[in-house]
Amino acid sequence: MPPSLHQIVAAALALSSLSAQAVPVTVQLRGPGGQPLADAAVAIEVKGRTGKTSSAKAEMGQRDRQFTPQLLVVQTGTAVNFPNFDTVRHHVYSFSPIKVIDIKLYSGTPAELIVFDKPGVATLGCNIHDRMSAHIVVVDTPTFGRTDDKGQVAFDLPAGEHVVRSWHGGQKSPNLQTVKLDVPAGGGPVALTLAE
């Protein structure tokens, strides 16, 4: 049975009210000395938007004997592929508590994707090329990003108080830091300072 006009209008109003509540916000992460933190993972926990995914896919490639990207941010439950674009073979591994990985010497693309089913930070390396390293940050929210060279990342968020979980390669701890984010009714820039 097709939806009635009343149901269509109600659905359209609900969608427009949700989008009207979101305001553009630029989050800037700063270190303890006030310096912008580039290439940092930022995850915003908005009420009602947390949880795992079962359909997302991502890629952590190897090119020119480096991981690309150096930092990959994904939602919990994301399946990650590890294609090797180099002419040499790689042996990708991680001993991180959130995901142990051991992809033996290979070329091309591994047959199976690896599902990251726990939040946290996985540090990757290559058993053949010691200088190769990268990180996969896994978060329990679909609202996430990576900061640019000015330490900034943009979101559309509802006004109010949210929780930010963030991580950057220069911090001492492998755990994501938690900071409170107050989004003003009109949105705009918000600077957050991390502890380490």
C-alpha positions as a printed NumPy array, in Angstrom:
array([[  0.   ,   0.   ,   0.   ],
       [  1.603,   3.334,  -1.029],
       [  2.089,   5.999,   1.672],
       [ -0.652,   8.587,   2.089],
       [ -0.121,  12.297,   1.475],
       [ -0.309,  12.812,   5.245],
       [  2.527,  10.273,   5.805],
       [  4.69 ,  11.872,   3.098],
       [  4.217,  15.375,   4.551],
       [  4.948,  14.122,   8.094],
       [  8.154,  12.423,   6.918],
       [  9.265,  15.539,   5.008],
       [  8.651,  17.729,   8.071],
       [ 10.58 ,  15.349,  10.291],
       [ 13.543,  15.358,   7.893],
       [ 13.521,  19.133,   7.51 ],
       [ 13.39 ,  19.658,  11.279],
       [ 16.385,  17.332,  11.702],
       [ 18.411,  19.16 ,   9.067],
       [ 17.306,  22.559,  10.432],
       [ 18.727,  21.617,  13.821],
       [ 22.202,  20.986,  12.4  ],
       [ 24.594,  23.933,  12.212],
       [ 28.027,  24.104,  10.554],
       [ 30.831,  23.741,  13.099],
       [ 34.575,  23.817,  12.505],
       [ 36.447,  22.033,  15.283],
       [ 40.095,  22.913,  15.722],
       [ 42.267,  20.62 ,  17.835],
       [ 45.197,  22.213,  19.627],
       [ 48.015,  20.722,  21.638],
       [ 48.863,  21.807,  25.197],
       [ 51.071,  24.595,  23.831],
       [ 48.276,  25.944,  21.615],
       [ 49.698,  24.546,  18.351],
       [ 47.19 ,  23.156,  15.79 ],
       [ 47.19 ,  19.343,  15.585],
       [ 47.202,  18.189,  11.954],
       [ 46.265,  14.627,  10.97 ],
       [ 44.362,  13.945,  14.176],
       [ 41.278,  11.752,  14.454],
       [ 38.129,  13.528,  15.688],
       [ 34.912,  11.676,  16.535],
       [ 31.774,  13.458,  17.729],
       [ 29.327,  11.48 ,  19.847],
       [ 25.929,  13.022,  19.214],
       [ 23.021,  11.558,  21.194],
       [ 21.224,   8.976,  19.078],
       [ 24.052,   8.67 ,  16.523],
       [ 26.402,   6.214,  18.208],
       [ 26.937,   2.582,  17.398],
       [ 28.495,   0.151,  14.986],
       [ 28.19 ,  -0.25 ,  11.241],
       [ 27.861,  -3.503,   9.361],
       [ 28.202,  -2.164,   5.827],
       [ 31.06 ,   0.385,   5.778],
       [ 34.279,  -0.389,   3.915],
       [ 37.614,   1.435,   3.891],
       [ 41.1  ,   1.011,   2.462],
       [ 44.607,   1.128,   3.921],
       [ 46.905,   0.73 ,   0.94 ],
       [ 50.642,   0.472,   0.536],
       [ 52.283,   2.657,  -2.094],
       [ 55.962,   3.668,  -2.453],
       [ 56.745,   1.554,   0.61 ],
       [ 54.43 ,   3.628,   2.794],
       [ 50.934,   3.092,   4.137],
       [ 48.351,   5.338,   2.519],
       [ 46.826,   7.036,   4.342],
       [ 49.056,   7.326,   7.409],
       [ 45.931,   7.779,   9.546],
       [ 42.619,   6.106,   8.753],
       [ 39.521,   6.847,  10.868],
       [ 36.633,   4.347,  10.656],
       [ 33.438,   3.494,  12.51 ],
       [ 33.361,   0.326,  14.609],
       [ 32.388,  -2.62 ,  12.387],
       [ 34.084,  -1.258,   9.247],
       [ 35.739,  -3.806,   6.93 ],
       [ 39.19 ,  -2.609,   5.816],
       [ 41.028,  -3.757,   2.696],
       [ 44.853,  -3.683,   2.5  ],
       [ 45.809,  -3.478,  -1.201],
       [ 49.511,  -3.513,  -2.058],
       [ 50.201,  -1.175,  -5.006],
       [ 53.982,  -1.676,  -4.795],
       [ 56.053,  -4.052,  -6.91 ],
       [ 57.535,  -5.512,  -3.703],
       [ 55.656,  -7.699,  -1.229],
       [ 54.612,  -6.481,   2.217],
       [ 53.816,  -8.241,   5.499],
       [ 51.261,  -6.105,   7.374],
       [ 50.885,  -6.652,  11.102],
       [ 49.442,  -5.122,  14.267],
       [ 49.734,  -6.288,  17.858],
       [ 47.281,  -3.645,  19.093],
       [ 44.731,  -4.72 ,  21.721],
       [ 41.776,  -3.711,  19.526],
       [ 42.858,  -5.851,  16.549],
       [ 45.72 ,  -8.269,  15.979],
       [ 46.601,  -8.459,  12.273],
       [ 49.056, -10.712,  10.455],
       [ 48.84 , -10.536,   6.657],
       [ 51.841, -12.587,   5.517],
       [ 54.005, -11.576,   2.554],
       [ 51.694, -10.646,  -0.305],
       [ 51.283,  -8.666,  -3.511],
       [ 48.046,  -7.305,  -4.92 ],
       [ 44.954,  -7.389,  -2.737],
       [ 44.298,  -9.854,   0.099],
       [ 41.242, -12.024,  -0.441],
       [ 39.615, -11.133,   2.88 ],
       [ 38.783,  -7.778,   4.415],
       [ 39.576,  -7.24 ,   8.092],
       [ 36.685,  -6.059,  10.262],
       [ 37.614,  -3.611,  13.029],
       [ 35.017,  -4.497,  15.66 ],
       [ 36.409,  -2.71 ,  18.752],
       [ 36.954,   1.026,  19.274],
       [ 40.475,   2.318,  19.863],
       [ 43.759,   2.747,  18.009],
       [ 45.52 ,   0.052,  15.97 ],
       [ 49.175,   0.676,  15.105],
       [ 50.285,  -0.971,  11.853],
       [ 53.718,  -1.99 ,  10.656],
       [ 55.41 ,  -4.012,   7.925],
       [ 57.697,  -6.897,   8.903],
       [ 59.806,  -6.322,   5.78 ],
       [ 60.065,  -2.496,   5.764],
       [ 60.675,  -1.217,   9.299],
       [ 60.067,   2.435,   8.415],
       [ 56.47 ,   1.715,   7.38 ],
       [ 53.901,   2.591,  10.021],
       [ 50.333,   3.872,  10.177],
       [ 47.335,   4.007,  12.502],
       [ 43.695,   3.032,  12.222],
       [ 41.456,   4.829,  14.714],
       [ 38.142,   3.046,  15.301],
       [ 35.237,   5.045,  16.771],
       [ 31.701,   4.226,  17.953],
       [ 29.992,   6.978,  15.97 ],
       [ 29.268,   7.751,  12.303],
       [ 30.306,  11.403,  12.879],
       [ 34.089,  11.559,  12.497],
       [ 36.896,  13.086,  10.467],
       [ 40.591,  13.88 ,  10.265],
       [ 42.045,  17.336,  10.866],
       [ 43.725,  19.285,   8.072],
       [ 47.086,  21.087,   8.271],
       [ 45.446,  23.831,  10.412],
       [ 44.145,  21.236,  12.891],
       [ 40.576,  21.735,  11.655],
       [ 37.705,  19.493,  10.581],
       [ 34.151,  20.581,   9.686],
       [ 30.868,  18.969,  10.765],
       [ 27.137,  19.694,  10.66 ],
       [ 25.995,  19.194,  14.247],
       [ 22.955,  19.985,  16.364],
       [ 23.47 ,  22.801,  18.881],
       [ 24.15 ,  21.653,  22.425],
       [ 26.644,  19.572,  24.358],
       [ 28.421,  16.633,  22.727],
       [ 31.4  ,  14.408,  23.494],
       [ 34.533,  14.53 ,  21.343],
       [ 36.934,  11.616,  21.257],
       [ 40.231,  12.376,  19.578],
       [ 43.702,  10.983,  18.98 ],
       [ 46.877,  12.195,  17.3  ],
       [ 50.202,  10.534,  16.6  ],
       [ 52.186,  12.805,  18.925],
       [ 50.344,  11.897,  22.116],
       [ 51.885,   9.582,  24.696],
       [ 48.841,   7.369,  25.229],
       [ 47.329,   4.976,  22.67 ],
       [ 43.877,   5.85 ,  24.052],
       [ 41.489,   8.389,  22.59 ],
       [ 41.142,  11.552,  24.662],
       [ 37.684,  12.747,  25.687],
       [ 36.726,  16.428,  25.601],
       [ 33.359,  18.176,  25.984],
       [ 32.107,  20.156,  22.963],
       [ 29.501,  22.911,  23.325],
       [ 28.008,  23.766,  19.927],
       [ 26.456,  27.261,  19.888],
       [ 23.033,  27.739,  18.283],
       [ 24.596,  29.498,  15.287],
       [ 27.495,  27.083,  14.875],
       [ 30.922,  28.447,  13.953],
       [ 34.503,  27.697,  14.983],
       [ 35.265,  25.868,  18.23 ],
       [ 38.809,  25.288,  19.516],
       [ 39.547,  22.319,  21.774],
       [ 42.824,  21.823,  23.633],
       [ 44.068,  18.3  ,  24.29 ],
       [ 45.963,  17.335,  27.427],
       [ 49.028,  15.749,  25.825]])
